[in-house]
Amino acid sequence: MTSLSFDEIVPSARVRYTTIDNLQYLSVRDLIMVMCDKNSNDAGQIWRRLSKEKKAEVQSNCLNFKFPGQGQTEQSVITFQGALKVLMWLP
């Protein structure tokens, strides 16, 4: 599995990413977990509760992707450009 280290923000924190059509996409859930110090369920809830207007603003930067591994489900991934916008909206 490919992941980025966020040790400077949270020790041992990792955000999974993938490359699709030569663009890197970060796991939205992992990013929110690291930045807000939340568990997976709470991070997913924060993402789902973002307003429709905000999600529409980053829609072109988002895809659904299933990371490899047992028990993985499809989840939202976002480009770095879109991730910067999402970071500004986090609680």
Coordinates of N, CA, C and O in Angstrom, one line a residue:
M1 N 0.9 -1.2 0.0 CA 0.0 0.0 0.0 C 0.9 1.2 0.0 O 1.9 1.3 0.7
T2 N 0.5 2.2 -0.7 CA 1.3 3.5 -0.8 C 0.6 4.5 0.1 O -0.6 4.7 0.1
S3 N 1.5 5.1 0.9 CA 1.0 6.1 1.8 C 2.0 7.2 2.0 O 3.2 7.0 1.8
L4 N 1.5 8.4 2.3 CA 2.4 9.6 2.6 C 2.5 9.7 4.1 O 1.6 9.6 4.9
S5 N 3.7 10.0 4.6 CA 3.9 10.3 6.0 C 3.5 11.7 6.4 O 3.8 12.6 5.7
F6 N 2.8 11.8 7.5 CA 2.4 13.1 8.0 C 3.0 13.2 9.5 O 2.3 13.8 10.3
D7 N 4.2 12.6 9.7 CA 4.8 12.6 11.0 C 4.9 14.0 11.6 O 4.9 14.2 12.8
E8 N 5.1 15.0 10.8 CA 5.3 16.4 11.3 C 4.0 16.9 11.9 O 4.0 17.8 12.8
I9 N 2.9 16.4 11.5 CA 1.5 16.8 12.0 C 1.1 15.9 13.2 O 0.8 16.4 14.2
V10 N 1.1 14.6 12.9 CA 0.7 13.6 13.9 C 1.7 12.4 13.8 O 1.8 11.9 12.7
P11 N 2.5 12.1 14.8 CA 3.4 11.0 14.7 C 2.8 9.7 14.3 O 1.7 9.4 14.7
S12 N 3.4 9.1 13.3 CA 3.0 7.8 12.8 C 1.8 7.9 11.9 O 1.2 6.9 11.5
A13 N 1.3 9.1 11.6 CA 0.2 9.3 10.7 C 0.5 9.0 9.2 O 1.6 9.4 8.8
R14 N -0.4 8.4 8.6 CA -0.2 8.1 7.1 C -1.5 8.4 6.4 O -2.6 8.2 6.9
V15 N -1.4 8.9 5.2 CA -2.5 9.1 4.3 C -2.3 8.3 3.0 O -1.3 8.4 2.3
R16 N -3.2 7.3 2.7 CA -3.0 6.5 1.5 C -3.3 7.4 0.3 O -4.1 8.3 0.3
Y17 N -2.6 7.0 -0.8 CA -2.8 7.7 -2.1 C -2.7 6.7 -3.2 O -2.2 5.6 -3.0
T18 N -3.2 7.1 -4.3 CA -3.1 6.3 -5.5 C -2.9 7.2 -6.7 O -3.1 8.4 -6.6
T19 N -2.5 6.6 -7.8 CA -2.3 7.4 -9.1 C -3.3 6.9 -10.1 O -3.4 5.7 -10.3
I20 N -4.1 7.8 -10.6 CA -5.1 7.5 -11.6 C -5.0 8.4 -12.7 O -5.0 9.7 -12.5
D21 N -4.8 7.9 -13.9 CA -4.6 8.8 -15.1 C -3.5 9.8 -14.9 O -3.7 11.0 -15.2
N22 N -2.4 9.4 -14.3 CA -1.2 10.2 -14.1 C -1.4 11.3 -13.0 O -0.7 12.3 -13.0
L23 N -2.5 11.3 -12.3 CA -2.8 12.2 -11.2 C -2.8 11.5 -9.9 O -3.3 10.4 -9.8
Q24 N -2.2 12.1 -8.8 CA -2.2 11.5 -7.5 C -3.4 11.9 -6.8 O -3.8 13.1 -6.8
Y25 N -4.1 10.9 -6.1 CA -5.3 11.2 -5.3 C -5.1 10.7 -3.9 O -4.6 9.6 -3.7
L26 N -5.4 11.5 -2.9 CA -5.3 11.2 -1.5 C -6.7 10.6 -1.0 O -7.7 11.0 -1.5
S27 N -6.6 9.7 -0.1 CA -7.8 9.3 0.6 C -8.4 10.4 1.4 O -7.7 10.9 2.3
V28 N -9.6 10.8 1.2 CA -10.2 11.9 1.9 C -10.4 11.5 3.4 O -10.1 12.3 4.3
R29 N -10.8 10.3 3.6 CA -11.0 9.9 5.0 C -9.7 9.9 5.8 O -9.6 10.4 6.9
D30 N -8.6 9.4 5.2 CA -7.3 9.4 5.9 C -6.8 10.8 6.2 O -6.3 11.1 7.2
L31 N -7.0 11.7 5.2 CA -6.6 13.1 5.3 C -7.4 13.7 6.5 O -6.7 14.4 7.3
I32 N -8.7 13.5 6.6 CA -9.5 14.1 7.7 C -9.1 13.5 9.0 O -9.0 14.2 10.0
M33 N -8.8 12.2 9.0 CA -8.4 11.5 10.2 C -7.1 12.2 10.8 O -7.0 12.4 12.0
V34 N -6.1 12.4 9.9 CA -4.9 13.0 10.3 C -5.1 14.5 10.8 O -4.6 14.9 11.8
M35 N -5.7 15.2 10.0 CA -5.8 16.7 10.2 C -6.8 17.0 11.4 O -6.6 18.0 12.1
C36 N -7.8 16.2 11.7 CA -8.7 16.5 12.8 C -8.5 15.5 14.0 O -9.3 15.6 14.9
D37 N -7.6 14.6 13.9 CA -7.3 13.7 15.0 C -8.6 12.9 15.3 O -9.1 12.9 16.4
K38 N -9.2 12.3 14.2 CA -10.4 11.6 14.4 C -10.2 10.1 14.0 O -9.3 9.8 13.3
N39 N -11.1 9.2 14.4 CA -11.1 7.9 13.9 C -11.7 7.8 12.5 O -12.3 8.8 12.0
S40 N -11.7 6.6 11.9 CA -12.2 6.4 10.6 C -13.7 6.8 10.4 O -14.1 7.5 9.5
N41 N -14.5 6.3 11.4 CA -15.9 6.6 11.4 C -16.2 8.1 11.5 O -17.0 8.7 10.7
D42 N -15.6 8.8 12.4 CA -15.8 10.2 12.6 C -15.3 11.0 11.4 O -16.0 12.0 11.0
A43 N -14.2 10.6 10.8 CA -13.7 11.3 9.6 C -14.6 11.1 8.5 O -14.9 12.1 7.7
G44 N -15.2 9.9 8.3 CA -16.2 9.7 7.2 C -17.4 10.6 7.4 O -18.0 11.1 6.5
Q45 N -17.8 10.7 8.7 CA -19.0 11.5 9.0 C -18.7 13.0 8.7 O -19.6 13.7 8.2
I46 N -17.6 13.5 9.0 CA -17.2 14.9 8.7 C -17.3 15.1 7.2 O -17.9 16.1 6.7
W47 N -16.8 14.2 6.4 CA -16.8 14.3 4.9 C -18.3 14.3 4.4 O -18.7 15.1 3.6
R48 N -19.1 13.4 5.0 CA -20.5 13.3 4.5 C -21.3 14.5 4.9 O -22.2 14.9 4.2
R49 N -20.9 15.2 6.0 CA -21.7 16.3 6.5 C -21.3 17.6 5.8 O -21.9 18.6 6.0
L50 N -20.3 17.6 5.0 CA -19.9 18.9 4.2 C -21.1 19.2 3.4 O -21.8 18.4 2.8
S51 N -21.3 20.5 3.2 CA -22.5 21.0 2.5 C -22.4 20.6 1.0 O -21.3 20.3 0.5
K52 N -23.5 20.5 0.3 CA -23.6 20.2 -1.1 C -22.8 21.2 -1.9 O -22.2 20.8 -2.9
E53 N -22.9 22.4 -1.5 CA -22.1 23.5 -2.2 C -20.6 23.3 -2.2 O -19.9 23.4 -3.2
K54 N -20.1 22.9 -1.0 CA -18.7 22.7 -0.8 C -18.3 21.4 -1.6 O -17.2 21.4 -2.3
K55 N -19.0 20.4 -1.6 CA -18.7 19.2 -2.3 C -18.8 19.4 -3.8 O -18.0 18.9 -4.6
A56 N -19.7 20.3 -4.3 CA -19.8 20.6 -5.7 C -18.6 21.3 -6.1 O -18.1 21.2 -7.3
E57 N -18.0 22.1 -5.2 CA -16.8 22.9 -5.6 C -15.6 22.0 -5.8 O -14.7 22.4 -6.6
V58 N -15.5 20.8 -5.2 CA -14.4 19.9 -5.4 C -14.7 18.7 -6.2 O -13.9 17.8 -6.3
Q59 N -15.9 18.6 -6.7 CA -16.4 17.4 -7.4 C -15.5 17.0 -8.5 O -15.2 15.8 -8.7
S60 N -15.0 18.0 -9.2 CA -14.1 17.7 -10.4 C -12.7 17.1 -9.9 O -12.0 16.6 -10.7
N61 N -12.4 17.2 -8.7 CA -11.2 16.7 -8.1 C -11.3 15.4 -7.4 O -10.4 14.9 -6.8
C62 N -12.5 14.9 -7.4 CA -12.8 13.7 -6.6 C -13.2 12.5 -7.5 O -13.8 12.6 -8.5
L63 N -12.8 11.3 -7.0 CA -13.2 10.0 -7.6 C -13.5 9.0 -6.5 O -13.1 9.3 -5.3
N64 N -14.1 7.9 -6.8 CA -14.2 6.8 -5.9 C -13.2 5.8 -6.2 O -12.9 5.5 -7.4
F65 N -12.6 5.2 -5.2 CA -11.5 4.2 -5.4 C -11.5 3.2 -4.3 O -11.8 3.6 -3.1
K66 N -11.2 2.0 -4.6 CA -11.1 0.9 -3.6 C -9.6 0.6 -3.5 O -9.0 0.0 -4.4
F67 N -9.1 0.9 -2.3 CA -7.7 0.5 -2.0 C -7.6 -1.0 -1.9 O -8.5 -1.7 -1.5
P68 N -6.4 -1.6 -2.2 CA -6.3 -3.0 -2.1 C -6.3 -3.5 -0.7 O -5.9 -2.7 0.2
G69 N -6.6 -4.7 -0.5 CA -6.6 -5.2 0.9 C -8.0 -5.8 1.3 O -9.0 -5.3 0.8
Q70 N -7.9 -6.7 2.2 CA -9.1 -7.3 2.7 C -10.0 -6.3 3.5 O -9.5 -5.5 4.2
G71 N -11.3 -6.3 3.2 CA -12.2 -5.5 3.9 C -12.3 -4.1 3.4 O -13.1 -3.3 4.0
Q72 N -11.6 -3.7 2.4 CA -11.6 -2.4 1.9 C -12.9 -2.1 1.1 O -13.4 -3.0 0.4
T73 N -13.4 -0.9 1.2 CA -14.6 -0.6 0.4 C -14.2 0.7 -0.4 O -13.2 1.3 -0.2
E74 N -15.1 0.9 -1.4 CA -14.8 2.1 -2.2 C -15.0 3.4 -1.4 O -15.8 3.4 -0.5
Q75 N -14.1 4.3 -1.6 CA -14.1 5.6 -0.8 C -13.7 6.7 -1.7 O -13.1 6.5 -2.7
S76 N -13.9 7.9 -1.2 CA -13.6 9.1 -1.9 C -12.1 9.4 -1.9 O -11.5 9.2 -0.8
V77 N -11.5 9.7 -3.0 CA -10.1 10.1 -3.1 C -10.2 11.5 -3.8 O -11.1 11.8 -4.6
I78 N -9.1 12.3 -3.5 CA -9.1 13.7 -4.0 C -7.7 14.1 -4.4 O -6.8 13.7 -3.8
T79 N -7.7 15.0 -5.4 CA -6.4 15.5 -5.9 C -5.8 16.4 -4.8 O -6.5 16.9 -3.9
F80 N -4.5 16.7 -4.9 CA -3.9 17.6 -3.9 C -4.6 19.0 -4.0 O -4.8 19.6 -2.9
Q81 N -4.9 19.5 -5.1 CA -5.6 20.8 -5.3 C -6.9 20.8 -4.5 O -7.2 21.7 -3.8
G82 N -7.7 19.7 -4.7 CA -9.0 19.6 -4.0 C -8.8 19.4 -2.5 O -9.5 20.0 -1.7
A83 N -7.7 18.7 -2.1 CA -7.5 18.5 -0.7 C -7.2 19.8 0.0 O -7.6 20.0 1.2
L84 N -6.5 20.7 -0.6 CA -6.2 22.0 0.0 C -7.5 22.7 0.3 O -7.6 23.4 1.4
K85 N -8.5 22.7 -0.6 CA -9.8 23.3 -0.3 C -10.5 22.6 0.8 O -11.0 23.3 1.7
V86 N -10.5 21.3 0.8 CA -11.2 20.6 1.9 C -10.5 20.9 3.3 O -11.2 21.1 4.3
L87 N -9.2 21.0 3.3 CA -8.5 21.3 4.6 C -9.0 22.6 5.2 O -9.1 22.8 6.4
M88 N -9.4 23.6 4.3 CA -9.8 24.9 4.8 C -11.2 24.8 5.4 O -11.6 25.7 6.2
W89 N -12.0 23.8 5.1 CA -13.3 23.6 5.6 C -13.4 22.8 6.8 O -14.5 22.7 7.4
L90 N -12.4 22.1 7.2 CA -12.4 21.2 8.3 C -12.6 21.9 9.7 O -12.1 23.0 9.9
P91 N -13.3 21.2 10.6 CA -13.6 21.8 11.9 C -12.2 21.8 12.7 O -11.3 21.1 12.5

